[in-house]
PDB file of C-alpha atoms in Angstrom:
ATOM      1  CA  MET E   1      81.835 -39.892  17.154  1.00  0.00           C
ATOM      2  CA  LYS E   2      79.808 -43.621  18.108  1.00  0.00           C
ATOM      3  CA  LEU E   3      76.373 -42.304  18.212  1.00  0.00           C
ATOM      4  CA  VAL E   4      72.982 -44.503  19.704  1.00  0.00           C
ATOM      5  CA  PHE E   5      70.155 -42.605  18.162  1.00  0.00           C
ATOM      6  CA  ALA E   6      66.653 -41.990  20.081  1.00  0.00           C
ATOM      7  CA  GLY E   7      63.393 -41.112  18.835  1.00  0.00           C
ATOM      8  CA  THR E   8      60.249 -42.892  18.024  1.00  0.00           C
ATOM      9  CA  PRO E   9      57.738 -40.140  15.588  1.00  0.00           C
ATOM     10  CA  GLU E  10      58.237 -39.234  12.583  1.00  0.00           C
ATOM     11  CA  VAL E  11      59.114 -34.987  13.526  1.00  0.00           C
ATOM     12  CA  ALA E  12      62.392 -37.414  14.898  1.00  0.00           C
ATOM     13  CA  VAL E  13      63.505 -38.824  11.080  1.00  0.00           C
ATOM     14  CA  PRO E  14      64.743 -35.870  10.467  1.00  0.00           C
ATOM     15  CA  ALA E  15      67.377 -35.111  12.899  1.00  0.00           C
ATOM     16  CA  LEU E  16      68.787 -39.669  12.487  1.00  0.00           C
ATOM     17  CA  ASP E  17      68.620 -38.351   8.493  1.00  0.00           C
ATOM     18  CA  ALA E  18      70.928 -35.723   9.277  1.00  0.00           C
ATOM     19  CA  LEU E  19      73.032 -37.410  11.688  1.00  0.00           C
ATOM     20  CA  LEU E  20      73.339 -39.721   9.200  1.00  0.00           C
ATOM     21  CA  ALA E  21      74.406 -38.088   6.734  1.00  0.00           C
ATOM     22  CA  SER E  22      77.073 -35.639   8.507  1.00  0.00           C
ATOM     23  CA  GLY E  23      80.180 -38.145   7.772  1.00  0.00           C
ATOM     24  CA  ARG E  24      81.665 -37.162  11.261  1.00  0.00           C
ATOM     25  CA  HIS E  25      79.846 -39.993  13.269  1.00  0.00           C
ATOM     26  CA  GLU E  26      78.794 -43.612  13.367  1.00  0.00           C
ATOM     27  CA  VAL E  27      75.067 -43.882  13.852  1.00  0.00           C
ATOM     28  CA  ALA E  28      75.735 -47.518  15.506  1.00  0.00           C
ATOM     29  CA  ALA E  29      72.145 -48.138  16.130  1.00  0.00           C
ATOM     30  CA  VAL E  30      68.840 -46.749  17.202  1.00  0.00           C
ATOM     31  CA  VAL E  31      66.929 -46.592  20.295  1.00  0.00           C
ATOM     32  CA  THR E  32      62.684 -46.637  20.101  1.00  0.00           C
ATOM     33  CA  ARG E  33      59.560 -47.530  21.443  1.00  0.00           C
ATOM     34  CA  PRO E  34      58.441 -51.631  21.132  1.00  0.00           C
ATOM     35  CA  ASP E  35      56.244 -51.605  17.666  1.00  0.00           C
ATOM     36  CA  ALA E  36      52.374 -50.349  18.467  1.00  0.00           C
ATOM     37  CA  PRO E  37      48.742 -51.797  17.016  1.00  0.00           C
ATOM     38  CA  ALA E  38      47.924 -48.757  14.397  1.00  0.00           C
ATOM     39  CA  GLY E  39      44.593 -49.166  11.601  1.00  0.00           C
ATOM     40  CA  ARG E  40      41.360 -50.332  11.892  1.00  0.00           C
ATOM     41  CA  GLY E  41      43.277 -54.270  11.751  1.00  0.00           C
ATOM     42  CA  ARG E  42      45.565 -52.634  15.118  1.00  0.00           C
ATOM     43  CA  ARG E  43      48.119 -54.603  13.586  1.00  0.00           C
ATOM     44  CA  LEU E  44      51.489 -54.065  15.431  1.00  0.00           C
ATOM     45  CA  VAL E  45      53.553 -51.367  13.101  1.00  0.00           C
ATOM     46  CA  ALA E  46      57.081 -50.120  13.812  1.00  0.00           C
ATOM     47  CA  SER E  47      57.994 -46.648  14.658  1.00  0.00           C
ATOM     48  CA  PRO E  48      58.785 -44.191  11.773  1.00  0.00           C
ATOM     49  CA  VAL E  49      62.411 -44.448  13.043  1.00  0.00           C
ATOM     50  CA  ALA E  50      62.957 -47.726  13.379  1.00  0.00           C
ATOM     51  CA  GLU E  51      61.500 -47.582   9.258  1.00  0.00           C
ATOM     52  CA  ARG E  52      63.881 -45.316   8.879  1.00  0.00           C
ATOM     53  CA  ALA E  53      67.172 -46.957  10.943  1.00  0.00           C
ATOM     54  CA  GLU E  54      66.151 -50.828   9.055  1.00  0.00           C
ATOM     55  CA  GLU E  55      66.515 -48.910   5.604  1.00  0.00           C
ATOM     56  CA  ALA E  56      69.464 -47.920   5.946  1.00  0.00           C
ATOM     57  CA  GLY E  57      70.879 -50.927   8.159  1.00  0.00           C
ATOM     58  CA  ILE E  58      71.245 -49.470  11.135  1.00  0.00           C
ATOM     59  CA  GLU E  59      70.627 -51.977  14.103  1.00  0.00           C
ATOM     60  CA  VAL E  60      67.235 -51.384  16.025  1.00  0.00           C
ATOM     61  CA  LEU E  61      66.882 -51.818  19.699  1.00  0.00           C
ATOM     62  CA  LYS E  62      63.428 -51.809  20.660  1.00  0.00           C
ATOM     63  CA  PRO E  63      63.095 -52.167  24.779  1.00  0.00           C
ATOM     64  CA  ALA E  64      59.980 -52.029  27.227  1.00  0.00           C
ATOM     65  CA  LYS E  65      61.388 -50.097  28.921  1.00  0.00           C
ATOM     66  CA  PRO E  66      64.875 -48.172  28.677  1.00  0.00           C
ATOM     67  CA  LYS E  67      65.592 -49.687  32.533  1.00  0.00           C
ATOM     68  CA  ASP E  68      65.321 -53.092  30.940  1.00  0.00           C
ATOM     69  CA  PRO E  69      68.863 -55.245  32.459  1.00  0.00           C
ATOM     70  CA  GLU E  70      68.801 -56.721  27.923  1.00  0.00           C
ATOM     71  CA  PHE E  71      68.423 -53.268  26.441  1.00  0.00           C
ATOM     72  CA  LEU E  72      71.476 -51.746  29.244  1.00  0.00           C
ATOM     73  CA  GLU E  73      74.180 -54.799  28.507  1.00  0.00           C
ATOM     74  CA  ARG E  74      73.355 -54.440  25.408  1.00  0.00           C
ATOM     75  CA  LEU E  75      73.970 -50.642  24.880  1.00  0.00           C
ATOM     76  CA  ARG E  76      77.693 -51.235  27.627  1.00  0.00           C
ATOM     77  CA  GLU E  77      78.607 -53.465  24.464  1.00  0.00           C
ATOM     78  CA  ILE E  78      77.934 -51.107  21.810  1.00  0.00           C
ATOM     79  CA  GLY E  79      79.988 -48.247  24.177  1.00  0.00           C
ATOM     80  CA  PRO E  80      78.502 -44.782  22.462  1.00  0.00           C
ATOM     81  CA  ASP E  81      80.352 -41.810  23.102  1.00  0.00           C
ATOM     82  CA  CYS E  82      76.941 -39.910  23.082  1.00  0.00           C
ATOM     83  CA  CYS E  83      73.019 -40.351  23.047  1.00  0.00           C
ATOM     84  CA  PRO E  84      71.146 -37.544  20.415  1.00  0.00           C
ATOM     85  CA  VAL E  85      67.184 -38.122  21.656  1.00  0.00           C
ATOM     86  CA  VAL E  86      64.187 -36.629  19.693  1.00  0.00           C
ATOM     87  CA  ALA E  87      60.982 -37.353  21.081  1.00  0.00           C
ATOM     88  CA  TYR E  88      61.748 -40.888  21.992  1.00  0.00           C
ATOM     89  CA  GLY E  89      59.050 -41.145  24.306  1.00  0.00           C
ATOM     90  CA  ALA E  90      60.022 -42.483  28.037  1.00  0.00           C
ATOM     91  CA  LEU E  91      61.649 -41.223  30.493  1.00  0.00           C
ATOM     92  CA  LEU E  92      65.465 -42.860  31.310  1.00  0.00           C
ATOM     93  CA  PRO E  93      66.879 -44.214  34.395  1.00  0.00           C
ATOM     94  CA  ARG E  94      70.420 -42.870  36.148  1.00  0.00           C
ATOM     95  CA  VAL E  95      72.206 -46.033  34.821  1.00  0.00           C
ATOM     96  CA  ALA E  96      71.378 -45.653  31.026  1.00  0.00           C
ATOM     97  CA  LEU E  97      72.129 -41.364  31.214  1.00  0.00           C
ATOM     98  CA  ASP E  98      75.838 -42.862  32.877  1.00  0.00           C
ATOM     99  CA  ILE E  99      77.240 -44.906  29.862  1.00  0.00           C
ATOM    100  CA  PRO E 100      77.392 -42.108  27.046  1.00  0.00           C
ATOM    101  CA  ALA E 101      80.496 -40.457  27.885  1.00  0.00           C
ATOM    102  CA  HIS E 102      78.887 -37.495  27.042  1.00  0.00           C
ATOM    103  CA  GLY E 103      75.596 -38.486  27.696  1.00  0.00           C
ATOM    104  CA  TRP E 104      72.462 -38.370  26.406  1.00  0.00           C
ATOM    105  CA  VAL E 105      71.450 -34.465  24.208  1.00  0.00           C
ATOM    106  CA  ASN E 106      68.092 -33.823  23.789  1.00  0.00           C
ATOM    107  CA  LEU E 107      66.627 -32.116  20.256  1.00  0.00           C
ATOM    108  CA  HIS E 108      63.899 -30.281  22.141  1.00  0.00           C
ATOM    109  CA  PHE E 109      61.217 -28.181  20.466  1.00  0.00           C
ATOM    110  CA  SER E 110      61.326 -24.547  22.203  1.00  0.00           C
ATOM    111  CA  LEU E 111      63.622 -21.994  23.417  1.00  0.00           C
ATOM    112  CA  LEU E 112      64.526 -23.522  26.913  1.00  0.00           C
ATOM    113  CA  PRO E 113      63.898 -22.852  29.950  1.00  0.00           C
ATOM    114  CA  ALA E 114      59.938 -22.040  28.098  1.00  0.00           C
ATOM    115  CA  TRP E 115      57.452 -24.610  27.539  1.00  0.00           C
ATOM    116  CA  ARG E 116      58.922 -27.894  28.812  1.00  0.00           C
ATOM    117  CA  GLY E 117      57.331 -30.830  28.376  1.00  0.00           C
ATOM    118  CA  ALA E 118      55.780 -32.989  25.611  1.00  0.00           C
ATOM    119  CA  ALA E 119      54.154 -30.159  23.755  1.00  0.00           C
ATOM    120  CA  PRO E 120      55.810 -27.269  23.587  1.00  0.00           C
ATOM    121  CA  VAL E 121      54.839 -26.296  19.864  1.00  0.00           C
ATOM    122  CA  GLN E 122      51.748 -26.202  21.104  1.00  0.00           C
ATOM    123  CA  HIS E 123      51.884 -24.528  23.698  1.00  0.00           C
ATOM    124  CA  ALA E 124      53.804 -21.558  22.312  1.00  0.00           C
ATOM    125  CA  ILE E 125      51.280 -21.636  19.533  1.00  0.00           C
ATOM    126  CA  MET E 126      47.324 -21.597  21.851  1.00  0.00           C
ATOM    127  CA  ALA E 127      49.524 -18.694  23.794  1.00  0.00           C
ATOM    128  CA  GLY E 128      50.114 -16.764  21.299  1.00  0.00           C
ATOM    129  CA  ASP E 129      54.228 -16.512  21.462  1.00  0.00           C
ATOM    130  CA  GLU E 130      55.507 -15.054  18.560  1.00  0.00           C
ATOM    131  CA  ILE E 131      58.917 -16.523  18.223  1.00  0.00           C
ATOM    132  CA  THR E 132      59.844 -20.109  19.331  1.00  0.00           C
ATOM    133  CA  GLY E 133      62.606 -21.891  18.005  1.00  0.00           C
ATOM    134  CA  ALA E 134      64.747 -25.461  19.096  1.00  0.00           C
ATOM    135  CA  SER E 135      67.224 -26.510  21.896  1.00  0.00           C
ATOM    136  CA  THR E 136      69.558 -29.035  22.270  1.00  0.00           C
ATOM    137  CA  PHE E 137      70.120 -29.776  25.948  1.00  0.00           C
ATOM    138  CA  LEU E 138      71.850 -32.867  28.114  1.00  0.00           C
ATOM    139  CA  ILE E 139      69.486 -34.629  29.177  1.00  0.00           C
ATOM    140  CA  GLU E 140      69.239 -34.546  33.380  1.00  0.00           C
ATOM    141  CA  GLU E 141      66.573 -36.167  35.456  1.00  0.00           C
ATOM    142  CA  GLY E 142      64.694 -33.331  35.910  1.00  0.00           C
ATOM    143  CA  LEU E 143      62.297 -32.388  32.712  1.00  0.00           C
ATOM    144  CA  ASP E 144      64.262 -30.493  30.296  1.00  0.00           C
ATOM    145  CA  SER E 145      66.317 -28.907  33.036  1.00  0.00           C
ATOM    146  CA  GLY E 146      69.472 -29.764  31.770  1.00  0.00           C
ATOM    147  CA  PRO E 147      72.000 -27.196  30.567  1.00  0.00           C
ATOM    148  CA  VAL E 148      72.042 -25.851  26.384  1.00  0.00           C
ATOM    149  CA  TYR E 149      74.381 -26.730  24.413  1.00  0.00           C
ATOM    150  CA  GLY E 150      72.518 -24.130  21.222  1.00  0.00           C
ATOM    151  CA  THR E 151      69.459 -22.839  20.086  1.00  0.00           C
ATOM    152  CA  VAL E 152      67.927 -21.786  16.464  1.00  0.00           C
ATOM    153  CA  THR E 153      64.697 -20.035  16.825  1.00  0.00           C
ATOM    154  CA  GLU E 154      61.512 -19.626  14.411  1.00  0.00           C
ATOM    155  CA  GLU E 155      59.292 -17.282  13.807  1.00  0.00           C
ATOM    156  CA  ILE E 156      55.347 -18.477  14.345  1.00  0.00           C
ATOM    157  CA  ARG E 157      53.284 -17.184  11.589  1.00  0.00           C
ATOM    158  CA  ALA E 158      49.329 -16.014  11.667  1.00  0.00           C
ATOM    159  CA  THR E 159      47.990 -19.545  10.163  1.00  0.00           C
ATOM    160  CA  ASP E 160      50.228 -21.824  11.192  1.00  0.00           C
ATOM    161  CA  THR E 161      48.946 -25.017  12.930  1.00  0.00           C
ATOM    162  CA  SER E 162      50.917 -27.493  15.918  1.00  0.00           C
ATOM    163  CA  GLY E 163      51.778 -29.995  12.158  1.00  0.00           C
ATOM    164  CA  ASP E 164      52.958 -26.929  10.033  1.00  0.00           C
ATOM    165  CA  LEU E 165      55.417 -25.503  12.818  1.00  0.00           C
ATOM    166  CA  LEU E 166      56.703 -29.039  13.826  1.00  0.00           C
ATOM    167  CA  THR E 167      57.731 -30.147  10.840  1.00  0.00           C
ATOM    168  CA  ARG E 168      60.218 -26.532  10.305  1.00  0.00           C
ATOM    169  CA  LEU E 169      61.458 -27.327  13.219  1.00  0.00           C
ATOM    170  CA  ALA E 170      62.061 -31.354  12.648  1.00  0.00           C
ATOM    171  CA  PHE E 171      64.340 -29.617  10.086  1.00  0.00           C
ATOM    172  CA  ALA E 172      65.684 -26.456  11.436  1.00  0.00           C
ATOM    173  CA  GLY E 173      66.311 -28.940  14.391  1.00  0.00           C
ATOM    174  CA  ALA E 174      67.875 -31.289  12.741  1.00  0.00           C
ATOM    175  CA  GLY E 175      71.182 -29.785  11.136  1.00  0.00           C
ATOM    176  CA  LEU E 176      71.281 -28.148  15.430  1.00  0.00           C
ATOM    177  CA  LEU E 177      71.195 -31.796  16.399  1.00  0.00           C
ATOM    178  CA  ALA E 178      74.152 -32.819  13.736  1.00  0.00           C
ATOM    179  CA  ALA E 179      75.842 -29.043  14.298  1.00  0.00           C
ATOM    180  CA  THR E 180      75.558 -29.989  18.758  1.00  0.00           C
ATOM    181  CA  MET E 181      77.546 -33.207  18.230  1.00  0.00           C
ATOM    182  CA  ASP E 182      80.770 -31.275  16.450  1.00  0.00           C
ATOM    183  CA  GLY E 183      80.926 -29.318  19.143  1.00  0.00           C
ATOM    184  CA  ILE E 184      81.049 -31.836  21.049  1.00  0.00           C
ATOM    185  CA  GLU E 185      83.495 -34.056  19.380  1.00  0.00           C
ATOM    186  CA  ASP E 186      85.917 -31.416  18.700  1.00  0.00           C
ATOM    187  CA  GLY E 187      85.438 -29.597  22.261  1.00  0.00           C
ATOM    188  CA  THR E 188      84.215 -26.413  20.901  1.00  0.00           C
ATOM    189  CA  LEU E 189      80.501 -26.248  22.233  1.00  0.00           C
ATOM    190  CA  LYS E 190      80.417 -26.361  26.004  1.00  0.00           C
ATOM    191  CA  ALA E 191      76.942 -26.709  27.485  1.00  0.00           C
ATOM    192  CA  VAL E 192      75.519 -23.847  29.314  1.00  0.00           C
ATOM    193  CA  PRO E 193      72.456 -23.995  32.612  1.00  0.00           C
ATOM    194  CA  GLN E 194      68.880 -22.466  32.070  1.00  0.00           C
ATOM    195  CA  PRO E 195      68.052 -19.377  33.576  1.00  0.00           C
ATOM    196  CA  ALA E 196      65.670 -19.469  36.336  1.00  0.00           C
ATOM    197  CA  ASP E 197      63.641 -17.266  35.134  1.00  0.00           C
ATOM    198  CA  GLY E 198      61.418 -17.566  32.423  1.00  0.00           C
ATOM    199  CA  ILE E 199      60.400 -21.058  32.771  1.00  0.00           C
ATOM    200  CA  SER E 200      57.219 -22.383  31.636  1.00  0.00           C
ATOM    201  CA  LEU E 201      55.695 -25.835  31.125  1.00  0.00           C
ATOM    202  CA  ALA E 202      53.729 -28.155  27.936  1.00  0.00           C
ATOM    203  CA  PRO E 203      52.466 -31.196  29.401  1.00  0.00           C
ATOM    204  CA  LYS E 204      50.540 -33.006  26.764  1.00  0.00           C
ATOM    205  CA  VAL E 205      47.435 -31.636  25.089  1.00  0.00           C
ATOM    206  CA  ASN E 206      44.531 -34.055  25.509  1.00  0.00           C
ATOM    207  CA  VAL E 207      41.002 -33.940  23.633  1.00  0.00           C
ATOM    208  CA  GLU E 208      39.304 -32.295  26.903  1.00  0.00           C
ATOM    209  CA  ASP E 209      41.464 -29.566  27.305  1.00  0.00           C
ATOM    210  CA  ALA E 210      40.897 -29.294  23.801  1.00  0.00           C
ATOM    211  CA  HIS E 211      37.409 -28.399  23.957  1.00  0.00           C
ATOM    212  CA  LEU E 212      36.405 -25.004  23.079  1.00  0.00           C
ATOM    213  CA  ASP E 213      35.202 -22.171  24.696  1.00  0.00           C
ATOM    214  CA  TRP E 214      33.137 -19.718  23.332  1.00  0.00           C
ATOM    215  CA  ASN E 215      33.256 -17.175  24.947  1.00  0.00           C
ATOM    216  CA  ALA E 216      36.753 -16.637  24.855  1.00  0.00           C
ATOM    217  CA  PRO E 217      38.366 -14.011  22.259  1.00  0.00           C
ATOM    218  CA  ALA E 218      38.090 -14.850  19.069  1.00  0.00           C
ATOM    219  CA  LEU E 219      42.259 -14.914  18.664  1.00  0.00           C
ATOM    220  CA  ARG E 220      41.847 -17.172  21.713  1.00  0.00           C
ATOM    221  CA  VAL E 221      39.737 -19.837  19.541  1.00  0.00           C
ATOM    222  CA  ASP E 222      41.534 -18.795  16.739  1.00  0.00           C
ATOM    223  CA  ARG E 223      44.949 -20.511  18.329  1.00  0.00           C
ATOM    224  CA  MET E 224      43.362 -23.700  19.904  1.00  0.00           C
ATOM    225  CA  VAL E 225      42.450 -24.139  16.806  1.00  0.00           C
ATOM    226  CA  ARG E 226      45.677 -24.169  14.820  1.00  0.00           C
ATOM    227  CA  GLY E 227      47.611 -24.743  17.850  1.00  0.00           C
ATOM    228  CA  CYS E 228      45.462 -28.646  18.608  1.00  0.00           C
ATOM    229  CA  THR E 229      45.343 -29.084  14.588  1.00  0.00           C
ATOM    230  CA  PRO E 230      46.471 -32.334  13.930  1.00  0.00           C
ATOM    231  CA  ALA E 231      46.035 -33.714  17.129  1.00  0.00           C
ATOM    232  CA  PRO E 232      44.770 -33.910  19.897  1.00  0.00           C
ATOM    233  CA  GLY E 233      41.769 -31.953  17.112  1.00  0.00           C
ATOM    234  CA  ALA E 234      39.838 -28.957  18.565  1.00  0.00           C
ATOM    235  CA  TRP E 235      36.124 -29.616  19.007  1.00  0.00           C
ATOM    236  CA  THR E 236      32.877 -28.146  20.148  1.00  0.00           C
ATOM    237  CA  THR E 237      29.244 -30.194  19.895  1.00  0.00           C
ATOM    238  CA  PHE E 238      26.205 -29.012  17.559  1.00  0.00           C
ATOM    239  CA  ARG E 239      23.019 -30.072  18.338  1.00  0.00           C
ATOM    240  CA  GLY E 240      24.837 -32.774  20.910  1.00  0.00           C
ATOM    241  CA  GLU E 241      27.297 -34.187  18.381  1.00  0.00           C
ATOM    242  CA  ARG E 242      31.082 -33.624  18.573  1.00  0.00           C
ATOM    243  CA  LEU E 243      32.315 -31.689  15.675  1.00  0.00           C
ATOM    244  CA  LYS E 244      36.050 -31.230  15.427  1.00  0.00           C
ATOM    245  CA  LEU E 245      37.254 -27.962  13.346  1.00  0.00           C
ATOM    246  CA  ILE E 246      39.971 -28.302  11.845  1.00  0.00           C
ATOM    247  CA  GLN E 247      40.501 -24.439   9.886  1.00  0.00           C
ATOM    248  CA  ALA E 248      39.221 -22.096  11.270  1.00  0.00           C
ATOM    249  CA  ALA E 249      40.383 -18.111  10.519  1.00  0.00           C
ATOM    250  CA  PRO E 250      39.142 -14.513  12.396  1.00  0.00           C
ATOM    251  CA  ALA E 251      36.251 -12.239  11.288  1.00  0.00           C
ATOM    252  CA  PRO E 252      36.843  -9.035  13.511  1.00  0.00           C
ATOM    253  CA  ASP E 253      34.044  -7.696  10.535  1.00  0.00           C
ATOM    254  CA  ARG E 254      31.458  -9.866  11.902  1.00  0.00           C
ATOM    255  CA  THR E 255      30.957  -8.097  15.201  1.00  0.00           C
ATOM    256  CA  ASP E 256      26.634  -9.850  15.157  1.00  0.00           C
ATOM    257  CA  LEU E 257      26.796 -12.763  17.136  1.00  0.00           C
ATOM    258  CA  ALA E 258      25.993 -14.049  19.660  1.00  0.00           C
ATOM    259  CA  PRO E 259      29.038 -16.344  21.610  1.00  0.00           C
ATOM    260  CA  GLY E 260      28.472 -19.724  19.729  1.00  0.00           C
ATOM    261  CA  GLN E 261      25.735 -18.217  17.503  1.00  0.00           C
ATOM    262  CA  ILE E 262      26.661 -19.810  13.981  1.00  0.00           C
ATOM    263  CA  THR E 263      24.881 -18.260  11.103  1.00  0.00           C
ATOM    264  CA  ALA E 264      26.301 -19.962   7.086  1.00  0.00           C
ATOM    265  CA  GLY E 265      25.671 -18.014   4.133  1.00  0.00           C
ATOM    266  CA  LYS E 266      25.994 -20.306   0.356  1.00  0.00           C
ATOM    267  CA  ASN E 267      29.870 -20.324   0.753  1.00  0.00           C
ATOM    268  CA  ASN E 268      30.430 -18.604   4.866  1.00  0.00           C
ATOM    269  CA  VAL E 269      30.156 -20.324   7.928  1.00  0.00           C
ATOM    270  CA  TYR E 270      30.216 -17.989  10.725  1.00  0.00           C
ATOM    271  CA  VAL E 271      30.565 -18.781  14.651  1.00  0.00           C
ATOM    272  CA  GLY E 272      29.759 -15.269  17.293  1.00  0.00           C
ATOM    273  CA  THR E 273      32.922 -15.191  20.039  1.00  0.00           C
ATOM    274  CA  GLY E 274      33.827 -13.045  23.315  1.00  0.00           C
ATOM    275  CA  SER E 275      34.983 -10.402  21.450  1.00  0.00           C
ATOM    276  CA  TYR E 276      34.486 -10.987  17.802  1.00  0.00           C
ATOM    277  CA  GLY E 277      32.870 -13.757  14.687  1.00  0.00           C
ATOM    278  CA  VAL E 278      35.827 -15.506  13.292  1.00  0.00           C
ATOM    279  CA  GLU E 279      34.906 -17.987   9.749  1.00  0.00           C
ATOM    280  CA  LEU E 280      34.955 -21.915   9.728  1.00  0.00           C
ATOM    281  CA  LEU E 281      36.857 -23.016   7.034  1.00  0.00           C
ATOM    282  CA  TRP E 282      37.341 -27.107   7.612  1.00  0.00           C
ATOM    283  CA  VAL E 283      35.884 -29.598   9.841  1.00  0.00           C
ATOM    284  CA  GLN E 284      34.335 -33.199  10.757  1.00  0.00           C
ATOM    285  CA  ALA E 285      30.896 -34.368  12.101  1.00  0.00           C
ATOM    286  CA  GLN E 286      31.662 -37.387  14.792  1.00  0.00           C
ATOM    287  CA  GLY E 287      31.705 -40.259  11.812  1.00  0.00           C
ATOM    288  CA  LYS E 288      32.398 -38.220   9.167  1.00  0.00           C
ATOM    289  CA  LYS E 289      35.120 -37.134   6.508  1.00  0.00           C
ATOM    290  CA  PRO E 290      36.813 -33.977   6.836  1.00  0.00           C
ATOM    291  CA  MET E 291      34.849 -31.277   4.762  1.00  0.00           C
ATOM    292  CA  ARG E 292      34.467 -28.075   3.683  1.00  0.00           C
ATOM    293  CA  ALA E 293      32.855 -26.219   6.386  1.00  0.00           C
ATOM    294  CA  ALA E 294      29.945 -24.657   3.457  1.00  0.00           C
ATOM    295  CA  ASP E 295      29.082 -28.053   2.557  1.00  0.00           C
ATOM    296  CA  TRP E 296      28.821 -29.014   6.178  1.00  0.00           C
ATOM    297  CA  ALA E 297      26.665 -26.685   6.642  1.00  0.00           C
ATOM    298  CA  ARG E 298      24.204 -26.381   3.933  1.00  0.00           C
ATOM    299  CA  GLY E 299      23.619 -30.878   4.437  1.00  0.00           C
ATOM    300  CA  VAL E 300      22.720 -29.878   8.030  1.00  0.00           C
ATOM    301  CA  ARG E 301      20.805 -27.122   7.509  1.00  0.00           C
ATOM    302  CA  ILE E 302      21.337 -24.567  10.141  1.00  0.00           C
ATOM    303  CA  GLY E 303      18.778 -22.902  11.580  1.00  0.00           C
ATOM    304  CA  GLU E 304      18.067 -19.387  12.615  1.00  0.00           C
ATOM    305  CA  GLY E 305      20.380 -18.799  16.407  1.00  0.00           C
ATOM    306  CA  GLU E 306      20.942 -22.185  16.083  1.00  0.00           C
ATOM    307  CA  ARG E 307      24.763 -22.293  18.606  1.00  0.00           C
ATOM    308  CA  LEU E 308      27.743 -24.401  18.689  1.00  0.00           C
ATOM    309  CA  GLY E 309      28.485 -25.805  22.343  1.00  0.00           C
ATOM    310  CA  ASP E 310      26.906 -26.626  25.275  1.00  0.00           C
TER     311      ASP E 310
END
């Protein structure tokens, strides 16, 4: 088939690479978000998908909005049979959805209908799920509600951050998306409507959502830290300033600390929760670089009875 691939961040690049390497389909163009300011100089930078497409010599389309008439006209001129999508980042209007004969097929990082929305991996970890995966589905105008072509499953490991898990899903999902294109092309694959039961939503996780509650159980705190790493970053406060937690681990043997109470030894830093303690491993103080929690604690000289949080 002739394909137009839509995607923006680094997590979409493995799927683009898989389609380029498949040998069965022609990736005629790529659709991605416009260049965005980045870094201290705030200079405009192309998306990872745009950079990869340019390396491969593929036409790159960067509409401000996918309803722009110039973009729609160019898409009709290309005449794709199907448009595979991975984390494109903009809502597709009906007029765009109707252009390819086989529609737009999205790779979503959950086992639909679980975790529909922008942050499925983060929510799966924060909810304590043991299994997640990726799904390919036909995009409709509803939120991730279209019929599903296929899935792959992935175990959520005890130490997984959302970054770790998303990286694995990006590569497993890339193979799934390529296989879905093959099945659509040869007519062996049909999309199946999602069940009405088991729907859960995964809205974007913002900075306020990542504010830690030390009255919550230790497992909840651990899942919050892992689910919010690398972004937006789980955080608390210490002496009135924000402290980001990059890595922590449950410490079931520390039952002697009140919620938020922090204590530091030579090589360990522990904080109390609503159940038992957690050990802080890596932190980032406001305006500082990430550092080992023990090094941070030596620098700030934690006093007896001090607490994290408001």
